[in-house]
Every structure is written in structure tokens, then in C-alpha cells.
CSV table of C-alpha atoms in Angstrom, one decimal:
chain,number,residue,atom,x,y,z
A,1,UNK,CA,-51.8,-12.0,-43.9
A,2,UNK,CA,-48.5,-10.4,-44.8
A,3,UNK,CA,-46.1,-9.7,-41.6
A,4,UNK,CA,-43.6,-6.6,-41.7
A,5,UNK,CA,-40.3,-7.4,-39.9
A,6,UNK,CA,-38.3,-5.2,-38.1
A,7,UNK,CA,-35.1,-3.5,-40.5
A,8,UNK,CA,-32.0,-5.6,-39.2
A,9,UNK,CA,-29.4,-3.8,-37.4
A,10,UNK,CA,-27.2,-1.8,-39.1
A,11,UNK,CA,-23.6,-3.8,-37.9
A,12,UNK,CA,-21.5,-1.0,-39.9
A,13,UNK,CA,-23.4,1.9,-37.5
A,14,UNK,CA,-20.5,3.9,-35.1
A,15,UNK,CA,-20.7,2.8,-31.3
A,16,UNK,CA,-22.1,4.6,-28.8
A,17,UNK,CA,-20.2,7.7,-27.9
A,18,UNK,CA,-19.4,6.0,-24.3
A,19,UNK,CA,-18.0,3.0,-25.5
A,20,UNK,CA,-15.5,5.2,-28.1
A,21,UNK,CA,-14.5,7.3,-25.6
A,22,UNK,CA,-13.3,4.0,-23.7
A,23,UNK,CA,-12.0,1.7,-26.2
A,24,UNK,CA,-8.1,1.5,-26.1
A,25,UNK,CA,-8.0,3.4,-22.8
A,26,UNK,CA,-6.3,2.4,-19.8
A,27,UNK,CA,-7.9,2.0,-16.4
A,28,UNK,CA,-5.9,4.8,-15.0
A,29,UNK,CA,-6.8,7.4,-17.9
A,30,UNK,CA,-10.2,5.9,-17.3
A,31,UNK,CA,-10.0,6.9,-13.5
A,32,UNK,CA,-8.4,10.5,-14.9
A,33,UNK,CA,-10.8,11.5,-16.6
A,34,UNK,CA,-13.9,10.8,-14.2
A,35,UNK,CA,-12.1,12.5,-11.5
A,36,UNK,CA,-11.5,16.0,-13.8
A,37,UNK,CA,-15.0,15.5,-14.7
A,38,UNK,CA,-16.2,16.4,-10.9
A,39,UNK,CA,-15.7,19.9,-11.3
A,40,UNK,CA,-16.1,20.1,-7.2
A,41,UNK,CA,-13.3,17.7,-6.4
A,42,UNK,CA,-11.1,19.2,-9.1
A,43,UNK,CA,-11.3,22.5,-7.7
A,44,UNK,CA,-11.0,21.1,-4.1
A,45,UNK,CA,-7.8,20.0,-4.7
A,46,UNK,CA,-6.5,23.3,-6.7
A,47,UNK,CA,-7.1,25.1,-3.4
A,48,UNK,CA,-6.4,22.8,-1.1
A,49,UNK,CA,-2.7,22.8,-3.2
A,50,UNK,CA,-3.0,26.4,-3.3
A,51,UNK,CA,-3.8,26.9,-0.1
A,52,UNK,CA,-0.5,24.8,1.2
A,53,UNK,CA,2.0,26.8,-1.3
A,54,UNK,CA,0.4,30.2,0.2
A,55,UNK,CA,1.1,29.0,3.9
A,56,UNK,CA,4.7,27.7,3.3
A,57,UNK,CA,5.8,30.9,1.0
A,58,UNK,CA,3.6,33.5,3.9
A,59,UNK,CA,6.2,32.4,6.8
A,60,UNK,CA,8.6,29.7,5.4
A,61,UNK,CA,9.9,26.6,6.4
A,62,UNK,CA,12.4,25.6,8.8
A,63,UNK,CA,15.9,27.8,8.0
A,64,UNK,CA,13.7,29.2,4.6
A,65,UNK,CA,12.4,32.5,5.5
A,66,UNK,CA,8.6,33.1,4.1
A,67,UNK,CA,8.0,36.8,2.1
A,68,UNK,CA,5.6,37.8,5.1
A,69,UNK,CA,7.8,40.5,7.7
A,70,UNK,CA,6.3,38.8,10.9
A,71,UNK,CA,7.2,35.3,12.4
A,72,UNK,CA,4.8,33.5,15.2
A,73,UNK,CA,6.5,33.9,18.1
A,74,UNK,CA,8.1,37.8,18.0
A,75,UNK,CA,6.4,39.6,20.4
A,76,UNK,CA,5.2,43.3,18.5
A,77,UNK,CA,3.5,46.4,20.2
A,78,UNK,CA,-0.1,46.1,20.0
A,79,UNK,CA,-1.6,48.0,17.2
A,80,UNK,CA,-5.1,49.1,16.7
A,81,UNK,CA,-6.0,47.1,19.9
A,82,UNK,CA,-4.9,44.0,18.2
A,83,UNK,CA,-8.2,44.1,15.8
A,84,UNK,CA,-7.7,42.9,12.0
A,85,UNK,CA,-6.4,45.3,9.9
A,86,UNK,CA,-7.5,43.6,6.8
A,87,UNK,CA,-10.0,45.5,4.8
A,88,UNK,CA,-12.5,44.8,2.1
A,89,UNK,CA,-13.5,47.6,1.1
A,90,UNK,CA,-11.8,49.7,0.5
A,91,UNK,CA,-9.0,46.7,0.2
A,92,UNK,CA,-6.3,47.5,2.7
A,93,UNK,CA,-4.1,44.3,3.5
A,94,UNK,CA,-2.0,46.7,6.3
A,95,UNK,CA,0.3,45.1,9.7
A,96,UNK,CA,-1.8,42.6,10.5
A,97,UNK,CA,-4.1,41.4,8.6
A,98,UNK,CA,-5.4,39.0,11.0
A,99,UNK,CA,-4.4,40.8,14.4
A,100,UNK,CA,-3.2,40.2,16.9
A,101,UNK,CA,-2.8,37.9,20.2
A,102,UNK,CA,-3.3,38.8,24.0
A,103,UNK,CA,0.3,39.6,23.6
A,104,UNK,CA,0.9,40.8,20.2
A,105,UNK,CA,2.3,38.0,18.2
A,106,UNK,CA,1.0,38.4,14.7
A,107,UNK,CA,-2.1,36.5,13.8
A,108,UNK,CA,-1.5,35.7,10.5
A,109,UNK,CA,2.1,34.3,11.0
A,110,UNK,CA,0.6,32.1,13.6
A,111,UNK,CA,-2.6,30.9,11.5
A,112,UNK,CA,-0.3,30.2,8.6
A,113,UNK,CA,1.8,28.5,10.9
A,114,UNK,CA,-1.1,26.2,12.1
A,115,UNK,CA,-1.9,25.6,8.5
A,116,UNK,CA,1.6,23.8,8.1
A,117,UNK,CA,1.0,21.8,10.9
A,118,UNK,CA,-2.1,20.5,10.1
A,119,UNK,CA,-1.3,19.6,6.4
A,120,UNK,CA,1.9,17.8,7.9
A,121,UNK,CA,0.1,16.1,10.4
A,122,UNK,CA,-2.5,15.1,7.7
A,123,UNK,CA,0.1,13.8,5.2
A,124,UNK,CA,1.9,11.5,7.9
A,125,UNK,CA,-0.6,10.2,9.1
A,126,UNK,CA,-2.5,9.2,6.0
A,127,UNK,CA,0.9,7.6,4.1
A,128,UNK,CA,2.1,5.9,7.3
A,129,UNK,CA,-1.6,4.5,8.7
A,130,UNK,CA,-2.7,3.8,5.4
A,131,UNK,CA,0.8,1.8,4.4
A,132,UNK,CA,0.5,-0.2,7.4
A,133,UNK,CA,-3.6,-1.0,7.2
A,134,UNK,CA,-2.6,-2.0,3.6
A,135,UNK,CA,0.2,-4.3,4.9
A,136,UNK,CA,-2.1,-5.7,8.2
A,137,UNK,CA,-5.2,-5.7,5.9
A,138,UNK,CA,-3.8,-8.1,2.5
A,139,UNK,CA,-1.8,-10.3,5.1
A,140,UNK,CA,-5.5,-11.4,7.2
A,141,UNK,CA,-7.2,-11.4,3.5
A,142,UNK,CA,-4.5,-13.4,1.6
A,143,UNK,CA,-3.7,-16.1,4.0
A,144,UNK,CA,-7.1,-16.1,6.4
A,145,UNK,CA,-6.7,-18.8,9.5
A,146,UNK,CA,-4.8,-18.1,12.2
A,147,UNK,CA,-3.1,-15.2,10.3
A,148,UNK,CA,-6.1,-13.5,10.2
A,149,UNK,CA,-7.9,-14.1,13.3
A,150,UNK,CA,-4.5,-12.8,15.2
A,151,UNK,CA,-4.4,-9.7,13.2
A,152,UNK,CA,-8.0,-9.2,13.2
A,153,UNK,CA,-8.1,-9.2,17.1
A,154,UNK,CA,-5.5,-6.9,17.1
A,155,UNK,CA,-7.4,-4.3,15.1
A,156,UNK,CA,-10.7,-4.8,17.1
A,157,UNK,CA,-8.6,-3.9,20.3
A,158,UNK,CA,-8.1,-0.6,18.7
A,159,UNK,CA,-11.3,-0.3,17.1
A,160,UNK,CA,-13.3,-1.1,20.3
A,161,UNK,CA,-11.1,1.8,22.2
A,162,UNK,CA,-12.3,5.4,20.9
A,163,UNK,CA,-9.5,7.2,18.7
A,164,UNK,CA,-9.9,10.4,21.1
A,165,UNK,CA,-8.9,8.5,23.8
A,166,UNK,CA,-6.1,6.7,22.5
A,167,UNK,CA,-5.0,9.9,20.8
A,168,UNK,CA,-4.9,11.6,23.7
A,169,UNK,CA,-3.0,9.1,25.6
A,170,UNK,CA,-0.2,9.1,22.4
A,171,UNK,CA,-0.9,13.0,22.6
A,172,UNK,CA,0.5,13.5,26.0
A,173,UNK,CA,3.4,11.1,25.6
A,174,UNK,CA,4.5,12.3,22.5
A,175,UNK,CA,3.1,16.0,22.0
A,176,UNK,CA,6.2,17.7,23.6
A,177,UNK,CA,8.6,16.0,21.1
A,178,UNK,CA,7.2,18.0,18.4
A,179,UNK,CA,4.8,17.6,15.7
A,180,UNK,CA,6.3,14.4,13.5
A,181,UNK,CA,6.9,12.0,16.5
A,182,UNK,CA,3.1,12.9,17.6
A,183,UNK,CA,2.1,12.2,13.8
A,184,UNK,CA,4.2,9.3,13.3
A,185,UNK,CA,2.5,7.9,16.8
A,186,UNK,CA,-1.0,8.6,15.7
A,187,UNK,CA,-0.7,7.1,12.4
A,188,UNK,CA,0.2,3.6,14.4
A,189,UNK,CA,-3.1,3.9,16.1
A,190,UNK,CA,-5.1,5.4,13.1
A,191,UNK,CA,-4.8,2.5,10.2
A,192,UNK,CA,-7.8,0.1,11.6
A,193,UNK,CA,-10.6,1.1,9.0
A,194,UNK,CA,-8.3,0.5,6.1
A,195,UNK,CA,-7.3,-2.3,7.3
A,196,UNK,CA,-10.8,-4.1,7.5
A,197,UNK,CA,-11.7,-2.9,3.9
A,198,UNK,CA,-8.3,-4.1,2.2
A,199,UNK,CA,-9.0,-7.4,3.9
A,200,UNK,CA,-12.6,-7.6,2.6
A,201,UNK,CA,-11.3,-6.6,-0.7
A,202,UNK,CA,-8.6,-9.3,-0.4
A,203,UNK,CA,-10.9,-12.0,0.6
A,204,UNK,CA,-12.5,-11.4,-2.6
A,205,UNK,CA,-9.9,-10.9,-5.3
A,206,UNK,CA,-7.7,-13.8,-3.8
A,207,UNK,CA,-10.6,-16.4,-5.4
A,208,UNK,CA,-10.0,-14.7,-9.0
A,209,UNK,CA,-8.5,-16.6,-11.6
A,210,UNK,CA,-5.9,-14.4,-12.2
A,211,UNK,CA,-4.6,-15.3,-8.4
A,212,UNK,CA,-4.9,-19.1,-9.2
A,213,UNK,CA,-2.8,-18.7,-12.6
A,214,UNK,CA,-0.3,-16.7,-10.8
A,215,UNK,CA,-0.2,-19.4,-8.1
A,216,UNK,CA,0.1,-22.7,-10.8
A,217,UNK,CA,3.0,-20.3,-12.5
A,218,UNK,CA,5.2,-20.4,-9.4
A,219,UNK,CA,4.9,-16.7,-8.2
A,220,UNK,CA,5.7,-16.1,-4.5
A,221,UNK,CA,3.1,-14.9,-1.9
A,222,UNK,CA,4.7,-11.5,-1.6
A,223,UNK,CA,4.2,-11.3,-5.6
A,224,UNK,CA,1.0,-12.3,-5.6
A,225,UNK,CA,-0.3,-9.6,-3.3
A,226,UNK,CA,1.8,-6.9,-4.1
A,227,UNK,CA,2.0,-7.1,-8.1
A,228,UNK,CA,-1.4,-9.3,-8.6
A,229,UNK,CA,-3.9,-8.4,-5.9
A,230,UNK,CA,-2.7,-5.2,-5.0
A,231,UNK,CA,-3.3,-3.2,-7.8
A,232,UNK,CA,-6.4,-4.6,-8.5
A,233,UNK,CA,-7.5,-3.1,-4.8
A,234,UNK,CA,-6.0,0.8,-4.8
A,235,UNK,CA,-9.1,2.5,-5.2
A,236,UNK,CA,-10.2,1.2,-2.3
A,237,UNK,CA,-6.8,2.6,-1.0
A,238,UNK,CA,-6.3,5.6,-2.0
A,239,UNK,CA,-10.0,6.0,-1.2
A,240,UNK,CA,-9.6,4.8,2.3
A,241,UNK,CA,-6.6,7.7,2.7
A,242,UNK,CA,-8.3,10.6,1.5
A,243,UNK,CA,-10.9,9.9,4.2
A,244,UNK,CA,-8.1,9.7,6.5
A,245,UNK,CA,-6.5,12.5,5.8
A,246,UNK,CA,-9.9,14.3,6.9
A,247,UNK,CA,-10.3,13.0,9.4
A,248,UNK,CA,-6.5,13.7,10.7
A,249,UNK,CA,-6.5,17.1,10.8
A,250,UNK,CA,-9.7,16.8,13.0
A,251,UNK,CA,-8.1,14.5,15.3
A,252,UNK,CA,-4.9,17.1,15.4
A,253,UNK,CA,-7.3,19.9,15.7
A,254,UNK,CA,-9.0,18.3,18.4
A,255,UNK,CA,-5.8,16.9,20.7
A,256,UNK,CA,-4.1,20.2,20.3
A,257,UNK,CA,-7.5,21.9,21.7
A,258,UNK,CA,-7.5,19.9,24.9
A,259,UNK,CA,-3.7,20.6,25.2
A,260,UNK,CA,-2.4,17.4,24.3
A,261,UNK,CA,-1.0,17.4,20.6
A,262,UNK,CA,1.2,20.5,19.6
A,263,UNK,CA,3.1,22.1,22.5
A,264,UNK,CA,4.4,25.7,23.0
A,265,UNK,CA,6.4,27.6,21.3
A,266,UNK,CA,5.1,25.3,18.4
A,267,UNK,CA,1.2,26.7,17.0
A,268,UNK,CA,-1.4,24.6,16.1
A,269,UNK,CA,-5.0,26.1,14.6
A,270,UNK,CA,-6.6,24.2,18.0
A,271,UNK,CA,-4.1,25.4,20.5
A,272,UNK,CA,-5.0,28.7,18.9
A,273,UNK,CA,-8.5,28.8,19.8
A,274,UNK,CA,-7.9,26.8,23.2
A,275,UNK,CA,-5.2,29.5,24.1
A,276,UNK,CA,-7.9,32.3,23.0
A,277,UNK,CA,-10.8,31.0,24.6
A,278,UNK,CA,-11.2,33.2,27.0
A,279,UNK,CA,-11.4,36.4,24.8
A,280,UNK,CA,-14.1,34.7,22.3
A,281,UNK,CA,-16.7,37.8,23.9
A,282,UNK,CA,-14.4,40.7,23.1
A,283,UNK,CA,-12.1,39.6,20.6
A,284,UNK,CA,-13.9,37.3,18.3
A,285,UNK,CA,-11.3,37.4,15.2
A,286,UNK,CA,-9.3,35.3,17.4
A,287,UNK,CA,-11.1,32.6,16.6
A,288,UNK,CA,-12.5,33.4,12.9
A,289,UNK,CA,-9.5,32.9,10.9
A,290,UNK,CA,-8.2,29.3,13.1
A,291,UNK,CA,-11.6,27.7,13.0
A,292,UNK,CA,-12.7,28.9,9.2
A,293,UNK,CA,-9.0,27.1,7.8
A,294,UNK,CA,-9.9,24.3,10.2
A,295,UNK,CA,-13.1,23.8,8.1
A,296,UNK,CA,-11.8,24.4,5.3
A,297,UNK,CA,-9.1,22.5,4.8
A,298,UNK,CA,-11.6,19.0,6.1
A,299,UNK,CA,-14.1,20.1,3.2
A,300,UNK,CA,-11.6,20.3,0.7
A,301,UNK,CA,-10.2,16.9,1.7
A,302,UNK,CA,-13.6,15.5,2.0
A,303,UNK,CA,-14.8,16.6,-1.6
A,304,UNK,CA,-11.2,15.1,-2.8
A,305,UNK,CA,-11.9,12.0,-0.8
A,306,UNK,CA,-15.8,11.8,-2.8
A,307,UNK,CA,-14.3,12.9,-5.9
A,308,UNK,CA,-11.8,9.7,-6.0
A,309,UNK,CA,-14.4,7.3,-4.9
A,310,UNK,CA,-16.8,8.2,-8.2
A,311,UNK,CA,-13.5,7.7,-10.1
A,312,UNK,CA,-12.8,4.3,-9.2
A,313,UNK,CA,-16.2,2.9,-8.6
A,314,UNK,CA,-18.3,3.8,-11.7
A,315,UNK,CA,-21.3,3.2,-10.3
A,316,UNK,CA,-21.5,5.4,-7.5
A,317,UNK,CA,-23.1,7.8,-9.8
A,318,UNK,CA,-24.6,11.4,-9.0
A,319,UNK,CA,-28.1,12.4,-9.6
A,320,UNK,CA,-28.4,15.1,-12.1
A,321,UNK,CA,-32.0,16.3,-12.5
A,322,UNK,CA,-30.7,18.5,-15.5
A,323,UNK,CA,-28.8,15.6,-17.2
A,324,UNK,CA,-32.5,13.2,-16.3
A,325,UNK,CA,-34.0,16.2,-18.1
A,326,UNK,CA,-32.1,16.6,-21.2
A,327,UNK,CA,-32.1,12.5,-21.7
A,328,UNK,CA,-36.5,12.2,-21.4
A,329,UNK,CA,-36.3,15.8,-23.9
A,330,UNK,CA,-34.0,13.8,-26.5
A,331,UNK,CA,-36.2,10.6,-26.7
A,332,UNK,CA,-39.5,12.4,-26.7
A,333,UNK,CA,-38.6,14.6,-29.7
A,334,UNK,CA,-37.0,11.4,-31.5
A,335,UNK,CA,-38.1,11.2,-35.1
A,336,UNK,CA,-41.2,8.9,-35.8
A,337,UNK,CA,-38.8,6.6,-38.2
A,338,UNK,CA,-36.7,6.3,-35.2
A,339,UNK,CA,-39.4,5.6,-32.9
A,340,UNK,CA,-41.4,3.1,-35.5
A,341,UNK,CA,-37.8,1.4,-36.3
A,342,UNK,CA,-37.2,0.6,-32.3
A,343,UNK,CA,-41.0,-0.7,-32.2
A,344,UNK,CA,-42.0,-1.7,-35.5
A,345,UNK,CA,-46.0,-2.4,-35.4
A,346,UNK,CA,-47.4,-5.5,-36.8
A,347,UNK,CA,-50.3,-3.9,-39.3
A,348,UNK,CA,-52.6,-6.6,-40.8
A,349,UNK,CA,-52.9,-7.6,-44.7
């Protein structure tokens, strides 16, 4: 009885397509290139950047005058009943394109206004309450003990306590002084859940054996977390942020709403509607254009946010019925060679 053995492997054969697309390729080109490859959070972040530019160039900044003729707090005589002049079809931009107030401010001055202040809200608070989650969180995960039961108590005080609540405590002390004391204030109460997961992450990394050959070669503590641990942990980071950033705008939104975050003459997109409430029956725009950017801009921040965490963790990968598909089509139509190759049959003499 003669035995036929399976062909050897041809060693001189060209890797797999996946693993030549890696080889040589840094971790950050890695992460690159599997964010531009979700189409969603690529585009989500083209408009939410878009999006900014349009409201800063509209109606300026500070001494910078904008291109748009109106400002948000001019009062101007009421035109067409104060009802949008904007026009699909056929596509007429005219006065004001999103109305007009109970007392004829412009609309769209005031909604690009809002827009500002809730991307500067959002950007303070996600630098400043991530920086100091990051800085709370490796100190209780590098040194553990008494280090980190004091610091994790500390962060359970504020977890325990709704953010709502203490928001609107930091709201009404701070919401007159204008819109970066109230987002520097919010940030110092906003950094608890990155905190917890750069701690966890810490707790784990600090055991590698990178940490322990860092340790035997004399590097200081402060070295060891910030140029050994650290960078091994910023997706988590940056990660953690994004999510922040979401959910800052609706923490803005909703303080400003219940009139304790942004203060007259300032706008916010909640003190819009909050101011407007009255007139949601008879004037309904009022409350279109606020509400739709306040969705907007969390969605955008959100698919950014998802987009970054499939970038640096691999394995949170997407089902793709058209990819599952295409990969049962290829290996049923696989040549017979092929096929007999991979499971070579034992036929007897």
C-alpha cells in the first residue's frame, strides 16, 4: 500500500497580502490607515472641521469680523414675520436665512454663534479633563497602595454624584464669568471615567517587561510612566476624549437650557431653545436650526470617537455581510488542485 503525501510548502511563496501591507510599518501608520479606512468616521470629521471653519468665518471671532452682514445681538426690524427666508427651491439664501427672534436678532448669527460655543466648550473640556484623568489615572495604576486608594476615593465621590448636578452647581457659580471659566470648571469635574480606564490600563502594562528593564536601568518614576507606559496606553486616551468631547457639548447644551451655563448677552444653542420655548407652537424654526446642529455636531463626534477605537484596537471589528459574502464566494470557486493540495486524500494502492 503506497501512501501519497501532501506537496510541502512552498517557503519561497509571497505573504499574505495583510501581513505585506504591515511589515516595516509603524504603529501609528498602522492606526492611520485603519481610521481612513472607516469611511463614516473619516467623513465625520471633514464636516465636523468644516462645519467649525463655516461658523468662525459666518460671524468671526472676537475683534475678527465674520463675512456674514448680521451680528447676534443687533436688534433689526422684523422681516417676513421673522419666518426663514432660506429657500430650496427655487434656492434663495435672502436676510435671514434662519429668521428671526421674538425681537429680531438674526437667527443665523446667533446659531453660528452657539456653534462656537459649543465646539469651545467641547475642546476645553476634553484637553483639560482628559489631561488630568491621565495624570490621576497613571499615578493610582503605577504606584497602587495608599496612592491609589486616596485617589480612587476621590474619583468615586464624583462618580457617585450625577454630572448634571454637579454641573449645574459649577454652572451657576461660574456661568456668568463667561464661557472658558465655565468650561475650565467643568472639565475639573468631568475627568472621572478616564481616569478609571488609564488606571486599569496602567495596572496592566506596569507588570510588562519593558517596565521592569526600564526600572533595573535606573529610569525615574516620572520616566517610566510618561515615556514607557504612557504611550503604550493613548488609544485608550485619545479614545476616552473623543467620547468626552460628545458628551461635553451635551452637558453645555443641557446646563445652558436650564439657565445655568452660558449667560446673556453670550448665545448658546440651549439657551436658544430655552429662551424660545414658548413660541415652539407658532414659530417652530426657532428651534429647527439650534436643536438639528446640537445633534449634529454629538453624531459627528461620536462616529469620530468609534472610528478611533477600531483604529487602535484591531479587534473590535465590524460585521460586513458583503465582505462574509465575497470570502465563502472565493473558497467555494477555489480550483480543485487548490482544494485537493489543502486536503490531500489518502487513495489506496
Amino acid at each position: 500500500m503506497t501512501q501519497m503525501l501532501p506537496e510541502p510548502a512552498n517557503v519561497d511563496a509571497p505573504a499574505p497580502a495583510d501581513e505585506r501591507d504591515t511589515v516595516g510599518v509603524s504603529q501609528g501608520r498602522l492606526v492611520l490607515r485603519r481610521f481612513l479606512a472607516n469611511k463614516v468616521a473619516v467623513v465625520s470629521g471633514i464636516l465636523f472641521i468644516l462645519l467649525a471653519i463655516f461658523s468662525v468665518s459666518a460671524i468671526g471671532v472676537g475683534p475678527i469680523p465674520g463675512w456674514w452682514k448680521y451680528d447676534y445681538t443687533t436688534l433689526n426690524p422684523q422681516s417676513n414675520g421673522g419666518a426663514p427666508s432660506l429657500s430650496v427651491v427655487p434656492f434663495v439664501i435672502g436676510d435671514h436665512p434662519f429668521g428671526q427672534d421674538r425681537i429680531g436678532i438674526d437667527y443665523f448669527a446667533m446659531t453660528m454663534r452657539g456653534i462656537q460655543n459649543s465646539i469651545l466648550v467641547m475642546l476645553i473640556i476634553s484637553i483639560v479633563g482628559t489631561t488630568v484623568g491621565t495624570v490621576i489615572g497613571a499615578l493610582a495604576g503605577y504606584y497602587r497602595g495608599w496612592v491609589d486608594s486616596v485617589l480612587m476615593r476621590i474619583t468615586d465621590v464624583f462618580i457617585v454624584i450625577p454630572i448634571i448636578v454637579i454641573g449645574a452647581v459649577v454652572g451657576r457659580a461660574t456661568g456668568g464669568l463667561g464661557v472658558i471659566p465655565l468650561a475650565f470648571f467643568l472639565a475639573m469635574v468631568s475627568w472621572t471615567t478616564i481616569a478609571r480606564l488609564v488606571r486599569a490600563e496602567f495596572l496592566s502594562l506596569r507588570e510588562r517587561e519593558f517596565v521592569e528593564a526600564a526600572r533595573v536601568a535606573g529610569a525615574s518614576d516620572a520616566r517610566i510612566i510618561f515615556k514607557h507606559i504612557l504611550p503604550n496606553a493613548v488609544g485608550v486616551v485619545i479614545v476616552a476624549a473623543t467620547l468626552l468631547a460628545a458628551a461635553a457639548i451635551l452637558l453645555e447644551t443641557a446646563l445652558s437650557y436650564l439657565q445655568l451655563g452660558v449667560r446673556p448677552p453670550d448665545v448658546s444653542l440651549g439657551l436658544i431653545i430655552s429662551d424660545n420655548q414658548s413660541a415652539f407652537s407658532t414659530r417652530p424654526w426657532l428651534f429647527w436650526w439650534p436643536a438639528g446642529f446640537i445633534v449634529l455636531l454629538a453624531v459627528l463626534v461620536n462616529f469620530v470617537g468609534d472610528g478611533l477605537r477600531d483604529a487602535f484596537d484591531p479587534r473590535q471589528k465590524r460585521f460586513s455581510l458583503r465582505r462574509t459574502k465575497e470570502q465563502a464566494a472565493s473558497a467555494t470557486s477555489a480550483p480543485a488542485s487548490t482544494q485537493a493540495r489543502v486536503h490531500p486524500e489518502t487513495p489506496s494502492s
